[in-house]
Tab-separated table of C-alpha atoms in Angstrom:
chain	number	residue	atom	x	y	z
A	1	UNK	CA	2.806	5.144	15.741
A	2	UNK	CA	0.280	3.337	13.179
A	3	UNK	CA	-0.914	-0.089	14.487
A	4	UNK	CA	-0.268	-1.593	10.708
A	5	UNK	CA	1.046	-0.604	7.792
A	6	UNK	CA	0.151	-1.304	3.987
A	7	UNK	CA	2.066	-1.741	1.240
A	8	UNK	CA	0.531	-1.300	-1.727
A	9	UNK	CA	2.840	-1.883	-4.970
A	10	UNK	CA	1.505	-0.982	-8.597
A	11	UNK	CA	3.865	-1.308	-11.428
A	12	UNK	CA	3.840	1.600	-13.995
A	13	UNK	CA	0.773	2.183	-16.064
A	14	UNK	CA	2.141	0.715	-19.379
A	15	UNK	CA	2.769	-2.573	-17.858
A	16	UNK	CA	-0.748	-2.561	-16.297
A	17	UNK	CA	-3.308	-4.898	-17.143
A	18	UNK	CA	-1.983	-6.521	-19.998
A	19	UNK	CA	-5.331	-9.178	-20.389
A	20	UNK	CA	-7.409	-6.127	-20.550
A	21	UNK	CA	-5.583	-4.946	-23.206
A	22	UNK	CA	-8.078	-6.712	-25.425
A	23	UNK	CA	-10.847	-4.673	-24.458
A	24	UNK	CA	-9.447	-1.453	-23.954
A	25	UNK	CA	-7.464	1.442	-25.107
A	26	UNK	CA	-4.272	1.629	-23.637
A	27	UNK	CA	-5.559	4.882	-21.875
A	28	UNK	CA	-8.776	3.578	-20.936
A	29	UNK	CA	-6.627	0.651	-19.317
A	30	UNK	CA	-4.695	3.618	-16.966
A	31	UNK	CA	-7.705	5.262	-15.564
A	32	UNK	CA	-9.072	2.036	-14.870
A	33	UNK	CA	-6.152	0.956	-12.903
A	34	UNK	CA	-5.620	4.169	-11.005
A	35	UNK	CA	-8.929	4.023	-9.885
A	36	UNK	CA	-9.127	0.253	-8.680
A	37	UNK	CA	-5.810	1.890	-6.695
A	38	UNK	CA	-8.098	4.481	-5.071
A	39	UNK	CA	-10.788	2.520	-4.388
A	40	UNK	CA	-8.473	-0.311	-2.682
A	41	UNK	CA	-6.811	2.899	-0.978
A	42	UNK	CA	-10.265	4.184	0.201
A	43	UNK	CA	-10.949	0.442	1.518
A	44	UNK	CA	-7.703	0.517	3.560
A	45	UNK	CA	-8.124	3.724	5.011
A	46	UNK	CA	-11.232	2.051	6.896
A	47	UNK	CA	-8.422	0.242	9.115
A	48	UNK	CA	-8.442	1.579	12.186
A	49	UNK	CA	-4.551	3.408	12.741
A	50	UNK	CA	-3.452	2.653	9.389
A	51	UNK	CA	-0.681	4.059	7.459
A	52	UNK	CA	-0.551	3.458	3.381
A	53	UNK	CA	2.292	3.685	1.207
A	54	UNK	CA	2.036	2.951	-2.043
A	55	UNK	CA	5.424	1.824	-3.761
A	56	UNK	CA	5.823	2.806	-7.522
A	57	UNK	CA	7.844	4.708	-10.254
A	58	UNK	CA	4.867	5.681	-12.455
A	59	UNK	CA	4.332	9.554	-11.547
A	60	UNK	CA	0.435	8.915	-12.113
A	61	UNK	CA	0.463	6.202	-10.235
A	62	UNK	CA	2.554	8.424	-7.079
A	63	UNK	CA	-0.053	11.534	-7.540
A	64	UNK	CA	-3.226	9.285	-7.266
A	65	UNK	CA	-1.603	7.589	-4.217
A	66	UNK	CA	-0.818	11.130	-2.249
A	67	UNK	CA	-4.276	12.659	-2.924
A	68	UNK	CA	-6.041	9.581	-1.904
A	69	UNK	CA	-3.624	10.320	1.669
A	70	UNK	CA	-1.480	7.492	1.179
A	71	UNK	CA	2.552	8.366	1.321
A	72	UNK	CA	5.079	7.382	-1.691
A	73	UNK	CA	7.923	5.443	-1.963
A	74	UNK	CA	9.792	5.518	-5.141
A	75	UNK	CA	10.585	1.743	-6.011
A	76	UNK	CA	14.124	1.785	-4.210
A	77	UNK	CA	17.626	0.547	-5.632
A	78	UNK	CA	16.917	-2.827	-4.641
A	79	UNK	CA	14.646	-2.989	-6.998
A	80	UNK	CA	16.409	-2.124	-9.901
A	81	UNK	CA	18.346	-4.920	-11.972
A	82	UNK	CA	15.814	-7.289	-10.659
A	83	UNK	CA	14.133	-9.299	-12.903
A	84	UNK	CA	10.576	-7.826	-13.632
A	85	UNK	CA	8.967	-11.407	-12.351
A	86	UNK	CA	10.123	-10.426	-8.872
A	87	UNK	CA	10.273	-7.206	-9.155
A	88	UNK	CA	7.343	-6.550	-7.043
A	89	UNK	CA	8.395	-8.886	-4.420
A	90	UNK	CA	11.301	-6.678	-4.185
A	91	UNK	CA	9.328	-3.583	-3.890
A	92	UNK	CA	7.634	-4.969	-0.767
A	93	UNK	CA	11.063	-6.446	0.982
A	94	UNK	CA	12.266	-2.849	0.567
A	95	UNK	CA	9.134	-1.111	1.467
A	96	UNK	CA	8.689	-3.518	4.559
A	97	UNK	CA	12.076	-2.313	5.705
A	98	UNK	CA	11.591	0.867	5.348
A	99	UNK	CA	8.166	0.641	7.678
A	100	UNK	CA	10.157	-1.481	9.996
A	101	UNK	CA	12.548	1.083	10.942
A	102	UNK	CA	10.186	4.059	11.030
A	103	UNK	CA	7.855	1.566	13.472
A	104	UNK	CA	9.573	-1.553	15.024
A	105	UNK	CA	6.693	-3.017	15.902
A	106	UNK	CA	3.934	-2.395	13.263
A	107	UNK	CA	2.359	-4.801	11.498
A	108	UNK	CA	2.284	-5.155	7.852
A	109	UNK	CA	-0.517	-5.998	5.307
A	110	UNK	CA	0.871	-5.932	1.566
A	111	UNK	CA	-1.823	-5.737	-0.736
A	112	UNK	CA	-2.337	-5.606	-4.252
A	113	UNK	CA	-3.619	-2.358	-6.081
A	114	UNK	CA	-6.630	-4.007	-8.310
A	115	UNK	CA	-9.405	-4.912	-5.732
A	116	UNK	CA	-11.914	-2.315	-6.747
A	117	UNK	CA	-14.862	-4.033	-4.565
A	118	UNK	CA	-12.510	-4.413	-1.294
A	119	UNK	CA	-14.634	-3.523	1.529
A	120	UNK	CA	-12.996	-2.074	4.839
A	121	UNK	CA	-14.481	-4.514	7.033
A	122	UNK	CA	-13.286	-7.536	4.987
A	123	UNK	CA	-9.487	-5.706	5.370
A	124	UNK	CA	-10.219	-5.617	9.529
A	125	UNK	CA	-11.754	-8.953	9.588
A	126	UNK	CA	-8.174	-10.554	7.813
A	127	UNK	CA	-6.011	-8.815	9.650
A	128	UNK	CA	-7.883	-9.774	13.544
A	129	UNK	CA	-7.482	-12.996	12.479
A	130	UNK	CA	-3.801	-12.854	10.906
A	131	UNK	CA	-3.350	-10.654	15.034
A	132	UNK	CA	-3.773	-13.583	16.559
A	133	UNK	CA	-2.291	-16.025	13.754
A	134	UNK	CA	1.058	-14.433	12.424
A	135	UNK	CA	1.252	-14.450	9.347
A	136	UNK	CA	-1.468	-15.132	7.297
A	137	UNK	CA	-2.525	-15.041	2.937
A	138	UNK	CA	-5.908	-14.218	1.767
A	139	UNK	CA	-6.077	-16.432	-1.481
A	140	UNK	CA	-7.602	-15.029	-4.705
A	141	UNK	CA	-11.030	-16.118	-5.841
A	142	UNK	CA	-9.194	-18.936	-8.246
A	143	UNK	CA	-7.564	-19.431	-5.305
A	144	UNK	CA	-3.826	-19.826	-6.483
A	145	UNK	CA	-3.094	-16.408	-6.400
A	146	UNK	CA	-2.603	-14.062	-3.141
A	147	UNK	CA	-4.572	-10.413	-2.868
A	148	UNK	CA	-3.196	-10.044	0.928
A	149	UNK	CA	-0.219	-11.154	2.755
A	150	UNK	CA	-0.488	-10.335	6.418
A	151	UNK	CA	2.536	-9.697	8.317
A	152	UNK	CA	1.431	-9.834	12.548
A	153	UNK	CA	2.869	-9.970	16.005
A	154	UNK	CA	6.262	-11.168	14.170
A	155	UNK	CA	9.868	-9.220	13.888
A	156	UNK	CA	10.876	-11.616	10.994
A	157	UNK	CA	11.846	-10.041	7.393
A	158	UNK	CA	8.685	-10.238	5.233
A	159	UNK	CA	8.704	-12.700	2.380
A	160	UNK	CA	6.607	-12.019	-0.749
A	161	UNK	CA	6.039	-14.469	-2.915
A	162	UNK	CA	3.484	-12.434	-5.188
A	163	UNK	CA	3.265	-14.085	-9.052
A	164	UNK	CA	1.457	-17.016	-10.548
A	165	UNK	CA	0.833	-20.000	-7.850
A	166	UNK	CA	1.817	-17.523	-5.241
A	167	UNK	CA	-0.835	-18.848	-2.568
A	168	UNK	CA	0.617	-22.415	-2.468
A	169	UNK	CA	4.459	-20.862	-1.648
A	170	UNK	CA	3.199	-18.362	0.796
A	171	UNK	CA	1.223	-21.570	2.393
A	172	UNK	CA	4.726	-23.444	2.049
A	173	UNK	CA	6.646	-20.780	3.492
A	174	UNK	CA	4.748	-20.948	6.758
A	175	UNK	CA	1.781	-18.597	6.388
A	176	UNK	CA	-1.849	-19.735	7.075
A	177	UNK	CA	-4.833	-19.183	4.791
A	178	UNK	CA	-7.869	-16.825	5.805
A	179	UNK	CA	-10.780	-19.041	5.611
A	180	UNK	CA	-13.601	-16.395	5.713
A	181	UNK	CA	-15.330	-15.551	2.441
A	182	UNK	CA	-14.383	-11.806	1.714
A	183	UNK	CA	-15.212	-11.696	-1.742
A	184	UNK	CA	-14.376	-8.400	-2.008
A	185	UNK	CA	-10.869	-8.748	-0.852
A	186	UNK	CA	-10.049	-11.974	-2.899
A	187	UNK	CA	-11.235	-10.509	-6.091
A	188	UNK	CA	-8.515	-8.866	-7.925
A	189	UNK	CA	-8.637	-7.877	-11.397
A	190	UNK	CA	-7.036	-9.212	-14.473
A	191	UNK	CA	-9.529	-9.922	-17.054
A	192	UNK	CA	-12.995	-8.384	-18.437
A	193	UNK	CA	-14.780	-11.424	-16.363
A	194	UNK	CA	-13.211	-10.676	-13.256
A	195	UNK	CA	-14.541	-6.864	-13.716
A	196	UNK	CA	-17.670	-8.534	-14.865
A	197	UNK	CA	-17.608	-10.173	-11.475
A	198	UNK	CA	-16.433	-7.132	-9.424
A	199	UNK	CA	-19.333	-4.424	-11.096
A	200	UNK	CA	-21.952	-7.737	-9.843
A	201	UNK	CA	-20.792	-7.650	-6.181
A	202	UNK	CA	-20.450	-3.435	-6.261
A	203	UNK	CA	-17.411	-1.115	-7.089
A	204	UNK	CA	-16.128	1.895	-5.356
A	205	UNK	CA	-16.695	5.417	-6.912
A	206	UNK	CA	-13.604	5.877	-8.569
A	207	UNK	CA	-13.606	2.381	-10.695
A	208	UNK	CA	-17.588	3.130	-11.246
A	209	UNK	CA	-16.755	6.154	-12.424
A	210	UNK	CA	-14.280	5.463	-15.010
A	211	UNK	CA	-16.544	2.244	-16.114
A	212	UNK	CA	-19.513	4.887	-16.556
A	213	UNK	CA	-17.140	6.521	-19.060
A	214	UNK	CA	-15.680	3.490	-21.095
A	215	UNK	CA	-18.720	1.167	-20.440
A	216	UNK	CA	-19.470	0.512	-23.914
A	217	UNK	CA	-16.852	-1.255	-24.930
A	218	UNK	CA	-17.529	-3.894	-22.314
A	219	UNK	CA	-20.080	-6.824	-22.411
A	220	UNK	CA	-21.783	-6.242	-19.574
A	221	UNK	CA	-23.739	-3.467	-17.668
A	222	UNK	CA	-21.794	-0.664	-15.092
A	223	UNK	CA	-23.487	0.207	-12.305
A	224	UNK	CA	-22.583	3.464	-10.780
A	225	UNK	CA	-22.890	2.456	-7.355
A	226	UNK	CA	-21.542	0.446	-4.583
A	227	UNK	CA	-22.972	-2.945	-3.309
A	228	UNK	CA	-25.418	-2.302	-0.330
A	229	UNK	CA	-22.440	-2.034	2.742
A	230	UNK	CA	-24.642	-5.344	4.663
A	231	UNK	CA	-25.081	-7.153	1.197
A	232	UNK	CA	-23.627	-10.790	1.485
A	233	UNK	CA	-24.441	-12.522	-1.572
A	234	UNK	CA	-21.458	-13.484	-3.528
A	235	UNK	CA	-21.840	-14.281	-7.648
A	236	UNK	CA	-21.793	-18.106	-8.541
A	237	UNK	CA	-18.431	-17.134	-10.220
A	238	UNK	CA	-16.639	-16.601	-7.141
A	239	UNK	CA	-18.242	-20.087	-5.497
A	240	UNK	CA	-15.212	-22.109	-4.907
């Protein structure tokens, strides 16, 4: 039986990354999402007995999710005829059920999909602390947003509240905040600044990669290679 679970949801590829639309080609925008998904996969792999399931209806999205080992779960009825706002949050209820009654006791971690410079240890270090919390959020780097929601020694239902301002309901729903730094794990995606941000602290292979390929149609340089694993210096853009 896996010790936690995590629930990754990614919305299909045309929906993707709307704010980077912008600066790239609407193809250019898929492989850069699927990749941020396999380097946040690779990331939570690192956990020590973990289970990943990534919950989508985009068949690119499902193939990169079960060769990077993690299992698929179609979105499921309850998602459908939701409004796309919550859709997501639906995803994860359903998801979280499903985990639930495969493994009564597991705990759950539902994480976004764009956190291309996620490092393993920043995943373990949230969820020791959410272990002996509950339930616990890791804020975004603007800090109204939520990258993590960490589900721990608890039998209640799970209760996303993913979307714009999502950090202050999860806080007023009960959960606490992770206070650590984690700059990796806060930093999800949405604009060219926040990749700006993200190559600066060090990518995973798959999202350096794909910025190799379509680098020069962004304003800044792309690396090819990860941050040093002990670096700890965090970019005066993520200073909060």
């Amino acid at each position: 039986m896996p010790a936690v679970h995590v629930l990754v949801p990614v919305k299909a590829l045309g929906l993707a990354k709307s704010r980077l639309a912008h600066a790239l080609e609407p193809e250019a925008r898929a492989d850069l999402v699927l990749a941020m998904l396999q380097d946040t996969l690779s990331a939570a792999h690192g956990l020590d007995d973990a289970q990943l399931t990534v919950i989508t209806s985009d068949h690119r999205v499902a193939a990169v999710a079960l060769e990077s080992g993690a299992s698929v779960l179609v979105d499921p009825p309850a998602v459908r005829g939701v409004e796309r706002s919550d859709s997501l949050n639906a995803a994860l209820r359903a998801a979280a059920e499903h985990a639930r009654a495969q493994s009564a006791g597991v705990d759950l971690v539902a994480l976004q999909a764009d956190l291309p410079a996620v490092r393993s240890h920043e995943l373990a270090e949230a969820l020791e602390e959410a272990r002996a919390t509950g339930i616990m959020i890791v804020a975004d780097h603007t800090g109204s947003g939520t990258t993590a929601l960490l589900h721990c020694s608890t039998q209640d239902p799970l209760r996303p509240q993913f979307g714009p301002g999502s950090a202050r309901r999860h806080l007023g729903d009960g959960a606490r905040a992770v206070e650590a730094a984690l700059p990796g794990l806060r930093l999800d995606v949405d604009t060219v600044d926040d990749l700006g941000v993200a190559v600066r602290l060090g990518v995973g292979a798959a999202t350096a990669a794909v910025l190799d390929r379509i680098g020069s149609t962004l304003p800044f340089p792309c690396p090819t290679s990860r941050r040093p694993p002990h670096a700890s210096s965090v970019p005066d853009t993520m200073e909060r």
